[in-house]
GROMACS .gro file of C-alpha atoms in nm:
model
  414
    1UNK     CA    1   8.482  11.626  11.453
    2UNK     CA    2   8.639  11.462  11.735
    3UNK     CA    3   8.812  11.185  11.537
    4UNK     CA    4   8.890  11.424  11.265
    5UNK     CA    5   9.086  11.626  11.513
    6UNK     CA    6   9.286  11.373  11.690
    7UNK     CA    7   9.429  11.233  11.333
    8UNK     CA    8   9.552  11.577  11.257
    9UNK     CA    9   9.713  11.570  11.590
   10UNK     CA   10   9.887  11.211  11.608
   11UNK     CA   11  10.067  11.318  11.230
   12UNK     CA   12  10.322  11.552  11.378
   13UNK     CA   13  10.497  11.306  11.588
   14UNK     CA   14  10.501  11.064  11.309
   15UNK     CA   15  10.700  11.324  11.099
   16UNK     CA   16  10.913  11.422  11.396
   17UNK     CA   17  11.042  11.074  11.434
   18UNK     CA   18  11.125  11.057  11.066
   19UNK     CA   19  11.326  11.323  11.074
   20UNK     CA   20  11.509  11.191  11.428
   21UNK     CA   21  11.564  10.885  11.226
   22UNK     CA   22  11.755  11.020  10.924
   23UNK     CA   23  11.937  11.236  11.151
   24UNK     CA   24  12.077  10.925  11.344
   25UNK     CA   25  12.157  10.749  11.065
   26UNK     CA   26  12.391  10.981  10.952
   27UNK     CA   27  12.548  11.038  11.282
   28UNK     CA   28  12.560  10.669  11.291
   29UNK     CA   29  12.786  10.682  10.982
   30UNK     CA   30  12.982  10.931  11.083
   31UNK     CA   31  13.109  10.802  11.364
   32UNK     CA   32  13.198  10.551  11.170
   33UNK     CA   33  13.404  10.725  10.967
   34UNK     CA   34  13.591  10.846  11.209
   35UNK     CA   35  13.671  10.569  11.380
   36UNK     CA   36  13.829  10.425  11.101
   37UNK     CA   37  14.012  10.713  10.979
   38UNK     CA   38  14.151  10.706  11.340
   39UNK     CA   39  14.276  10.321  11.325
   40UNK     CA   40  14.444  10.422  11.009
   41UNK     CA   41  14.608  10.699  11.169
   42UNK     CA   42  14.692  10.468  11.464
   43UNK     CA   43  14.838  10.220  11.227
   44UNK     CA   44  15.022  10.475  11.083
   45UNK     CA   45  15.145  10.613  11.439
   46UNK     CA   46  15.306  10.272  11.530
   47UNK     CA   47  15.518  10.213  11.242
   48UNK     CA   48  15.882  10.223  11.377
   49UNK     CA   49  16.075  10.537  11.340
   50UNK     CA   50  16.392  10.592  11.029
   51UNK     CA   51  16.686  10.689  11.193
   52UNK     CA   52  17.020  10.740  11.068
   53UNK     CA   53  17.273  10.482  11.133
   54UNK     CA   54  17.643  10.357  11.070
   55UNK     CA   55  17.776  10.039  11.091
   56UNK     CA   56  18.123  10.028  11.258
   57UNK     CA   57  18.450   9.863  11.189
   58UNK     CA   58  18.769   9.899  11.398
   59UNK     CA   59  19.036   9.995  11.174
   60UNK     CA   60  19.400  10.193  11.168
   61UNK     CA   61  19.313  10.522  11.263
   62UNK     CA   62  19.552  10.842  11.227
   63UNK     CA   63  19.587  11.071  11.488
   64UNK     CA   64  19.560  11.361  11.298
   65UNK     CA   65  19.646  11.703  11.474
   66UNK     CA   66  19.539  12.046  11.256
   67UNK     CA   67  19.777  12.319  11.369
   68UNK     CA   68  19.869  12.704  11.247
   69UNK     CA   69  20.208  12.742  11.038
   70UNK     CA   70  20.357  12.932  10.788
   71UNK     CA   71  20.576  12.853  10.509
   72UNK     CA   72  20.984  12.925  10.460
   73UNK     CA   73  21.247  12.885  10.173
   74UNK     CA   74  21.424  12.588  10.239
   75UNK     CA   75  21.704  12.825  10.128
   76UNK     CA   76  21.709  13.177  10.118
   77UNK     CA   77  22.062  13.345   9.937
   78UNK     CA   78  22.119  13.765   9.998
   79UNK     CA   79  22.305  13.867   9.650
   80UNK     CA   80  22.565  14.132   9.721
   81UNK     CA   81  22.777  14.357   9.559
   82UNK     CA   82  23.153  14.178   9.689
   83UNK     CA   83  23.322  14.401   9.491
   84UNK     CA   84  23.317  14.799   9.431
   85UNK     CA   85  23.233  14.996   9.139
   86UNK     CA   86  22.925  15.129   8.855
   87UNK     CA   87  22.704  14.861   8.815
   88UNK     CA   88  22.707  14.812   8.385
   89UNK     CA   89  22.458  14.517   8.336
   90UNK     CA   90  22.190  14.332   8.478
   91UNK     CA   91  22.174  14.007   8.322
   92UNK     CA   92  21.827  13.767   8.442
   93UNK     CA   93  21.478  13.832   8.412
   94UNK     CA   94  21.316  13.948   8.724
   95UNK     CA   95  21.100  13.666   8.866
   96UNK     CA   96  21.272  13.387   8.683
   97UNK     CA   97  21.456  13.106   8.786
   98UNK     CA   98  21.845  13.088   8.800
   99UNK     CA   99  22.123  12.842   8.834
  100UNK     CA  100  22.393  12.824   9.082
  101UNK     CA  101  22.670  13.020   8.931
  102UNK     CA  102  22.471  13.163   8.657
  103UNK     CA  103  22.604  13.581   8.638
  104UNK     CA  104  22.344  13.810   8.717
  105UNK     CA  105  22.470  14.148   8.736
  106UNK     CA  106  22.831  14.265   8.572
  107UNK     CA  107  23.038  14.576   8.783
  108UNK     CA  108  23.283  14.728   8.600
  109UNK     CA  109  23.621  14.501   8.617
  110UNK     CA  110  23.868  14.761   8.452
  111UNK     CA  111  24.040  14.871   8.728
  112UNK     CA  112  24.061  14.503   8.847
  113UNK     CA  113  24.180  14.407   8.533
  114UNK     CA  114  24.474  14.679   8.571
  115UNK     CA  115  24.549  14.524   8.931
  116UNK     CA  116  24.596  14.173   8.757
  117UNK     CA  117  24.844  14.268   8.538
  118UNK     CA  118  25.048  14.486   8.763
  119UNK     CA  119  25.012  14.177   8.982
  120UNK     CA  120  25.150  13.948   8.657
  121UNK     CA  121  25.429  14.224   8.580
  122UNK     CA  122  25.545  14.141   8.947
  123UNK     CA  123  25.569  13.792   8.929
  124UNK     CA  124  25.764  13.804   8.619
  125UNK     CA  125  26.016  14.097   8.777
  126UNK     CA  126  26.038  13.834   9.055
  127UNK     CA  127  26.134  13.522   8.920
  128UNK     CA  128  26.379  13.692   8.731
  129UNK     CA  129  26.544  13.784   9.001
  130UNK     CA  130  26.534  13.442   9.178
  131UNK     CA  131  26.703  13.320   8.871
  132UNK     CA  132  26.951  13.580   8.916
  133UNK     CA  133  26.999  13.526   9.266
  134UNK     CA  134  27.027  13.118   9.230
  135UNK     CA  135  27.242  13.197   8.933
  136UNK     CA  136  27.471  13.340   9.166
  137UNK     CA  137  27.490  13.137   9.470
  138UNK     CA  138  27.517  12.817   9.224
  139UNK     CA  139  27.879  13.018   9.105
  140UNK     CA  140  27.989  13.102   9.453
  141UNK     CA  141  27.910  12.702   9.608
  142UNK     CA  142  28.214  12.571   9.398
  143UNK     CA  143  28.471  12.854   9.513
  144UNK     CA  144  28.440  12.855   9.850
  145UNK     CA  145  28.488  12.499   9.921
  146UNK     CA  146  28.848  12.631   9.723
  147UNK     CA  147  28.850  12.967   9.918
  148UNK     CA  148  28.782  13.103   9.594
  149UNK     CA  149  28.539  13.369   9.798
  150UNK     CA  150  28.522  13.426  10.101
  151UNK     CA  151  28.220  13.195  10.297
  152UNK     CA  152  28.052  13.580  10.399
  153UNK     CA  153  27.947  13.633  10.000
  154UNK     CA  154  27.857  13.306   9.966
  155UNK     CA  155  27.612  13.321  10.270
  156UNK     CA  156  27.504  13.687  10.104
  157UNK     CA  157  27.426  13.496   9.766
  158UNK     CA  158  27.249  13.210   9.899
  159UNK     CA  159  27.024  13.432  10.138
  160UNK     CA  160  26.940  13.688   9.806
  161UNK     CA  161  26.806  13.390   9.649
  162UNK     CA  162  26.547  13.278   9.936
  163UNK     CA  163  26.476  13.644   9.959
  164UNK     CA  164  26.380  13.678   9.601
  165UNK     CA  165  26.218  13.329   9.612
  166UNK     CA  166  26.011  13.509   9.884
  167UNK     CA  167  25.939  13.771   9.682
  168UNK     CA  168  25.790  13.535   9.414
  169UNK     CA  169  25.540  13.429   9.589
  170UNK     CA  170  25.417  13.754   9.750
  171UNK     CA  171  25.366  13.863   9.383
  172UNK     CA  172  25.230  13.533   9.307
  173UNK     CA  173  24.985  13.606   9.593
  174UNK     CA  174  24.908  13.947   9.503
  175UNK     CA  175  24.791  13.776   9.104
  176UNK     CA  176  24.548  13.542   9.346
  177UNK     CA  177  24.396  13.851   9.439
  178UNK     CA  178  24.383  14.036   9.199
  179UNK     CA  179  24.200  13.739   9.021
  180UNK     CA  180  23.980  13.686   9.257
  181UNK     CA  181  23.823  14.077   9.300
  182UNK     CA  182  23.847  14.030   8.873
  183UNK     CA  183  23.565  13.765   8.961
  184UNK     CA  184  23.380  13.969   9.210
  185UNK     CA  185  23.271  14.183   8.960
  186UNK     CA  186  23.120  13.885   8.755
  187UNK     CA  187  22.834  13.858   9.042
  188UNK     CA  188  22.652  13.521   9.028
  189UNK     CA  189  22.389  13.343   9.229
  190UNK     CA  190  22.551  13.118   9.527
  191UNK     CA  191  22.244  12.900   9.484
  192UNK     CA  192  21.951  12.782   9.246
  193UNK     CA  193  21.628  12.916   9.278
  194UNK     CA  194  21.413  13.176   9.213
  195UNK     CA  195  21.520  13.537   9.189
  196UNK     CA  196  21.314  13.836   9.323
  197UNK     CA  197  21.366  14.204   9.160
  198UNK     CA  198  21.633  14.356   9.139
  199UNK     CA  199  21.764  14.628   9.440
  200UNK     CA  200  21.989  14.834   9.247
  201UNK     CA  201  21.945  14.971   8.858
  202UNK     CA  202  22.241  15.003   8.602
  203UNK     CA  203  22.447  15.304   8.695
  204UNK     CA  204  22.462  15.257   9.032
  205UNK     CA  205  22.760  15.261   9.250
  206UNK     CA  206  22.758  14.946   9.441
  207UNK     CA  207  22.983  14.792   9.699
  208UNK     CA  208  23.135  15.098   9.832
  209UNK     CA  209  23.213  15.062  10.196
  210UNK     CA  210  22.922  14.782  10.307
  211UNK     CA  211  22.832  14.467  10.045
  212UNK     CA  212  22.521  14.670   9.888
  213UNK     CA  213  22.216  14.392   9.817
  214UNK     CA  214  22.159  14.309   9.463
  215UNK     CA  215  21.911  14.085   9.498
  216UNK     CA  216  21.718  13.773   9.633
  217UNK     CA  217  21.763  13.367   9.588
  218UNK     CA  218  21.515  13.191   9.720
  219UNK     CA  219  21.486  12.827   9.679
  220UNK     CA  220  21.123  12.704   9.685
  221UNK     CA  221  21.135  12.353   9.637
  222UNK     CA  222  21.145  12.215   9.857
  223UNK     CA  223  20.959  12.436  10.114
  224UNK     CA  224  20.998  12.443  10.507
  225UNK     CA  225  20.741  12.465  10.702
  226UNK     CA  226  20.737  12.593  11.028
  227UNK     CA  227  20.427  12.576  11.286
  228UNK     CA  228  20.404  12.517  11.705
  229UNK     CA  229  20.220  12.260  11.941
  230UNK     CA  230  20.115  12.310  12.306
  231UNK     CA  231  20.395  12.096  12.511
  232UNK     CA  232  20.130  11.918  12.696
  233UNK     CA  233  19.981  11.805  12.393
  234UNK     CA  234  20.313  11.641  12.257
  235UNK     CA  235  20.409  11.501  12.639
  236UNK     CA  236  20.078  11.317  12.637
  237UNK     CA  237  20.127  11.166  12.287
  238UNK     CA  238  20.455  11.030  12.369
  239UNK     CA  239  20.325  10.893  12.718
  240UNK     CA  240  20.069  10.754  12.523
  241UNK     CA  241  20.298  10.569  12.277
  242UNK     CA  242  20.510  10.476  12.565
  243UNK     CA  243  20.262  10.286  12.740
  244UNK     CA  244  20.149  10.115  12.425
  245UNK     CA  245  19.782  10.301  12.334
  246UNK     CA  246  19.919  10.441  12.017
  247UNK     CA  247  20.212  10.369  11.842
  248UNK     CA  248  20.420  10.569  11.567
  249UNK     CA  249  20.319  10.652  11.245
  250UNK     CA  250  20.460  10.455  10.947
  251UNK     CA  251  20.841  10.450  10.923
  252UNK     CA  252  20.857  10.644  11.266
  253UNK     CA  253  20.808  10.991  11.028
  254UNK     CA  254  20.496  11.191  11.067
  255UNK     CA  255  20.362  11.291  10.747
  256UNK     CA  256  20.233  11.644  10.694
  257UNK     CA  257  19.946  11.748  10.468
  258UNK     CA  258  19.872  12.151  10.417
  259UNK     CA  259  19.596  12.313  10.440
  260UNK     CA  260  19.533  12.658  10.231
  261UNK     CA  261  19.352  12.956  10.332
  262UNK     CA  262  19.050  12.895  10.096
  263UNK     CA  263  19.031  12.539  10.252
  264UNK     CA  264  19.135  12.310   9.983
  265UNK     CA  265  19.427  12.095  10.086
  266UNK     CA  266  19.738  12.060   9.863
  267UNK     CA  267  19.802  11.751   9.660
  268UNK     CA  268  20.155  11.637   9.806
  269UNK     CA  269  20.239  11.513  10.148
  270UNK     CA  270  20.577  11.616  10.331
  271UNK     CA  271  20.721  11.471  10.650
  272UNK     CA  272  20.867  11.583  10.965
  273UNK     CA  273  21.157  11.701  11.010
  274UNK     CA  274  21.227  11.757  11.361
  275UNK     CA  275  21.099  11.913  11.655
  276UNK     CA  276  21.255  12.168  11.869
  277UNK     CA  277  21.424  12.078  12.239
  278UNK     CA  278  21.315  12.419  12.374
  279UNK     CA  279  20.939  12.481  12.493
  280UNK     CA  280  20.864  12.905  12.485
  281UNK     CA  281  20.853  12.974  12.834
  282UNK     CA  282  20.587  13.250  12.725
  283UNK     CA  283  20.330  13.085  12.493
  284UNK     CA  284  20.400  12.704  12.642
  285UNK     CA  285  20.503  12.599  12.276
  286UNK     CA  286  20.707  12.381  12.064
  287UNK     CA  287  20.799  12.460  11.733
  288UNK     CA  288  20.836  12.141  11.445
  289UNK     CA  289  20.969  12.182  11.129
  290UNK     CA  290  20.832  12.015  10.806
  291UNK     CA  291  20.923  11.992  10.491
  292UNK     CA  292  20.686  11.995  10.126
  293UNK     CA  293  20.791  11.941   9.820
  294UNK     CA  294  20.696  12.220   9.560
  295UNK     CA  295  20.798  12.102   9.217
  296UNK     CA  296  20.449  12.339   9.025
  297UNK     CA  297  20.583  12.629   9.262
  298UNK     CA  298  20.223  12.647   9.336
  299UNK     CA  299  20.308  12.725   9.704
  300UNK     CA  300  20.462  13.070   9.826
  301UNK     CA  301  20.705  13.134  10.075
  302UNK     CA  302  20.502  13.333  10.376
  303UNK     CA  303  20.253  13.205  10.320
  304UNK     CA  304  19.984  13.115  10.645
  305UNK     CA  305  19.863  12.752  10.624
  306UNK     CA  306  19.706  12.477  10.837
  307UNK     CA  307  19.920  12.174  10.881
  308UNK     CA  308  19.782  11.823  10.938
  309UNK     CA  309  20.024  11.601  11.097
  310UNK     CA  310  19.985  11.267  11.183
  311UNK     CA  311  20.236  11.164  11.467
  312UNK     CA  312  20.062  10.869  11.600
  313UNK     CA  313  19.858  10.583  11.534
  314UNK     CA  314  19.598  10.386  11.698
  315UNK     CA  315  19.538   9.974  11.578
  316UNK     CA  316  19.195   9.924  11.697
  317UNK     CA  317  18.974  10.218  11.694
  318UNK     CA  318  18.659  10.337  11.524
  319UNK     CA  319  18.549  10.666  11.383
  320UNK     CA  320  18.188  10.787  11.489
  321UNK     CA  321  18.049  11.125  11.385
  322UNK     CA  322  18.016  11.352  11.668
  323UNK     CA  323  17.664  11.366  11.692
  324UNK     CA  324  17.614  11.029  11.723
  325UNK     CA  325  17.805  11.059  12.067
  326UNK     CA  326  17.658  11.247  12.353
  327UNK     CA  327  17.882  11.368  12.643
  328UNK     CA  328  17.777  11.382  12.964
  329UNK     CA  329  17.923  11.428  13.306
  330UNK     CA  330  17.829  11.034  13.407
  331UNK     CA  331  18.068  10.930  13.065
  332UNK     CA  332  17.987  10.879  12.708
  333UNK     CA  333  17.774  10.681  12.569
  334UNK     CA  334  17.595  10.667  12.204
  335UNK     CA  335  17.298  10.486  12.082
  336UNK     CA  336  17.322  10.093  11.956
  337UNK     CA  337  17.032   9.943  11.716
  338UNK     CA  338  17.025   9.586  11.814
  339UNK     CA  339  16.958   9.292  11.592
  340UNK     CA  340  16.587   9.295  11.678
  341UNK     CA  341  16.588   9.685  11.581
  342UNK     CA  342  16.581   9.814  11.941
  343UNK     CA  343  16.744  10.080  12.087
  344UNK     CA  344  17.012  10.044  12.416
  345UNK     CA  345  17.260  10.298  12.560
  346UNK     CA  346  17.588  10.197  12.552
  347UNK     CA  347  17.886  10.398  12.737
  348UNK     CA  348  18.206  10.410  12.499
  349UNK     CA  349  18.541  10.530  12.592
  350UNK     CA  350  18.688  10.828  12.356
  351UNK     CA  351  19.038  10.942  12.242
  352UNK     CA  352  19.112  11.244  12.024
  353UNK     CA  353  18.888  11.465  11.834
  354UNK     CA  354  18.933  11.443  11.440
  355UNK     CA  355  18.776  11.698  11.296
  356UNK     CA  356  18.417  11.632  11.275
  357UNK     CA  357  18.445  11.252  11.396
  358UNK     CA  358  18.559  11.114  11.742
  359UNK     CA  359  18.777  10.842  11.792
  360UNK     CA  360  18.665  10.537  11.997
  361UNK     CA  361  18.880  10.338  12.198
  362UNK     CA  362  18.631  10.117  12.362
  363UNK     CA  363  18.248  10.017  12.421
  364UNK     CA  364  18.171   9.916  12.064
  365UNK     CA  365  18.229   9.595  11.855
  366UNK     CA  366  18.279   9.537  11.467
  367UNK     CA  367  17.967   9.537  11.282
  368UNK     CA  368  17.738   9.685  11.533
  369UNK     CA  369  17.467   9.974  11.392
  370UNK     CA  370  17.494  10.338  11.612
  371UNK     CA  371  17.207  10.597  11.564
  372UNK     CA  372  17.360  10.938  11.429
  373UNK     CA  373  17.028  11.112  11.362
  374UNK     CA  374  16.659  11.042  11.375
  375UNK     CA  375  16.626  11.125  11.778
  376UNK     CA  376  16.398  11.378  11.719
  377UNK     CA  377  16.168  11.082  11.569
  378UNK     CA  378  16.164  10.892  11.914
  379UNK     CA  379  15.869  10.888  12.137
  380UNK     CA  380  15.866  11.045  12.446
  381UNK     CA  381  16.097  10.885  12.694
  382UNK     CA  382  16.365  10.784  12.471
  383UNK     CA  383  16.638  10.735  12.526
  384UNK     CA  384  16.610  10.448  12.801
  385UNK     CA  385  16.314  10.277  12.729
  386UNK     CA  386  16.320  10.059  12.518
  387UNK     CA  387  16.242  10.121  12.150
  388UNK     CA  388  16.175   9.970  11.804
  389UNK     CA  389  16.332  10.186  11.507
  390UNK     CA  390  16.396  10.126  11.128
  391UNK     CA  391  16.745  10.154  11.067
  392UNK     CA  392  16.890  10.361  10.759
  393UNK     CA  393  17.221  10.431  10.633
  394UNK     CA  394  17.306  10.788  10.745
  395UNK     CA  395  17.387  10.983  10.479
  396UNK     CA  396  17.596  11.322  10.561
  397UNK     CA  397  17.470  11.695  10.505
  398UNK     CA  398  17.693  11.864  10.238
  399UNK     CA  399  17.887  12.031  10.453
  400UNK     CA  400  18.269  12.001  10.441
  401UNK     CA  401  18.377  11.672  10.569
  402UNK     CA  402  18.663  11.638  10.832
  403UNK     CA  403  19.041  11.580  10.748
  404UNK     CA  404  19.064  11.155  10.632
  405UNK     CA  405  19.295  10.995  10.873
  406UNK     CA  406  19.487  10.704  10.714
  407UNK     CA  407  19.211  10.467  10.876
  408UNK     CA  408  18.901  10.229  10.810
  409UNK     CA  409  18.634  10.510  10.875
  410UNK     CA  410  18.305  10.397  11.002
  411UNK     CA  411  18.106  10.264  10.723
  412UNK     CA  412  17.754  10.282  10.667
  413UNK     CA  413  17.472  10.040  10.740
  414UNK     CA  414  17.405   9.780  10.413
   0.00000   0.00000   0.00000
């Protein structure tokens, strides 16, 4: 009984400790699997970081300034009524384009026509009587040398004749006039262009007491374009071309590109055509003057645009994207991938804003990479220590890019 009894007791532990060792065994493997899964992940964890990078090259960059304007006829042309009377015929199509010296509205000319040929009617009554009067004094020359007559008529004679000589050309004068109001009633356009509507109808009495308007010339291409610039701005440009930083844009003319409301920028370039010696002692302000040419009359005059001028250039400098820049009270500096992929701070020197991009003066050389995105990828710390990254082309969102100076842009990373 005794031995019976102590064998049913020692089998309990015996199962206990197979159960312990299964259970180890599969902690055993677990921990295994973990530990790999966790070099994996560490593997993974130390791969370098993608960031976004260009590859600069100094180029020709435009100083390209975006400014308010608005557009102007280069010639504008108020058709009036010069002579008085019913308006009988207007003769263009509202809207259309006309020809100098094309007629556009006829006046009644009768009573003009009447004043011509009681002007005519004179001229003839006068040079009849200078040929009477010459007739005469030619008679009386030969007698009084003979005291023929007495040297008082002959004097008489030879003063009727530059009387009615006189007299000629008053009414000669007068038919000058009267030809000329004839034509006033023919009204035609002083200029080409394009005509508005017109002012008046048929029927109308025009040109009675003040010139009445008839209508509007406007000539559209080319158009003027007329916008202002602080006078700081334009006093620091020209120091700066002075002491040799920039220098003039081709040909010594600025070109002008236009900018529409809805954004898109028209297709033809115009140039400078002067700027004004005055500053606006209230708004600080000069105003320039370009002109555009306008052959599709696609352009309006009145119309607000933006105007893109380009005044200056610059022979050495480099276009970065603004985020790849950060400013800073200490200076600017941007982020340079080495050749061994590493990241270092570099401090650059910055002129103008263009648009979306910055121009760089100094701090960067021809072919080196600069980080524009990916700094969200960078372990803690960075920037200033020192790390490894993969370098990638930066490709731009889809947003609207900036204005395209006349430059080498920076170009992407191969």
């Amino acid at each position: 009984m005794f031995a019976l009894r102590d064998a049913r007791t020692s089998s309990p532990p015996s199962f206990i400790l197979g159960l312990l060792a299964v259970a180890a065994a599969l902690l055993v493997a677990g921990c295994g699997k973990k530990d790999g899964e966790g070099q994996q992940g560490a593997g993974q964890a130390q791969q370098p970081p993608k960031v976004g990078v260009v590859t600069v090259e100094p180029g020709v960059v435009g100083l390209v300034t975006e400014l308010p304007g608005r557009l102007e006829a280069s010639r504008v042309a108020e058709v009036r009524a010069r002579a008085s009377g019913i308006l009988q015929k207007r003769l263009f199509a509202e809207g259309s384009d006309v020809q100098a010296g094309q007629q556009l509205f006829q006046i009644d000319n009768a009573p003009y026509r009447a004043t011509l040929e009681s002007a005519q009617a004179n001229v003839a009554q006068a040079e009849a009587n200078v040929a009477q009067t010459r007739a005469q004094a030619q008679r009386y020359k030969p007698l009084v040398e003979v005291n023929a007559v007495s040297r008082q008529d002959y004097d008489n004679a030879v003063a009727s004749q530059k009387a009615a000589e006189a007299q000629l050309a008053v009414a000669k004068a007068s038919v000058t006039t009267a030809q000329i109001n004839l034509g006033y009633a023919a009204v035609t356009s002083p200029i080409s262009g394009r005509i508005g509507r017109a002012l008046v109808t048929e029927g109308a009495l025009v040109g009675q007491g003040d010139a009445t308007q008839l209508a509007t010339v406007q000539q559209i291409d080319p158009l003027y374009v007329n916008f202002t610039q602080p006078a700081s701005d334009a006093l620091r440009l020209r120091a700066a071309i002075a002491a040799g930083q920039y220098k003039l844009a081709a040909k010594g003319q600025a070109s002008v590109s236009v900018v529409l409301e809805d954004g898109t920028v028209y297709g033809r370039t115009g140039r400078l055509l002067f700027t004004d010696l005055t500053v606006d002692s209230t708004s600080g302000q000069v105003t320039l003057r370009a002109e555009i040419p306008n052959p599709d009359r696609q352009l309006l005059p009145g119309l607000y645009v933006r105007v893109r001028l380009e005044q200056a250039q610059i022979d050495n400098g480099i276009l970065l994207p603004q985020q790849a820049v950060t400013r800073a009270a200490s200076g600017d500096t941007v982020q340079v991938v080495g050749p061994d992929n590493t990241l270092s701070v570099r401090q650059v020197k910055l002129g103008p804003a263009q648009g979306n991009r910055w121009v760089v003066l100094d701090g960067l050389k021809a072919g080196e990479k600069v980080m524009v995105d990916g700094v969200q990828k960078l372990p803690p710390g960075a920037p200033g220590a020192k790390v490894t990254v993969t370098p990638v082309p930066w490709q731009p969102t889809g947003a609207a890019q900036s204005p395209q100076p006349s430059a080498a842009p920076a170009k992407q990373a191969e």
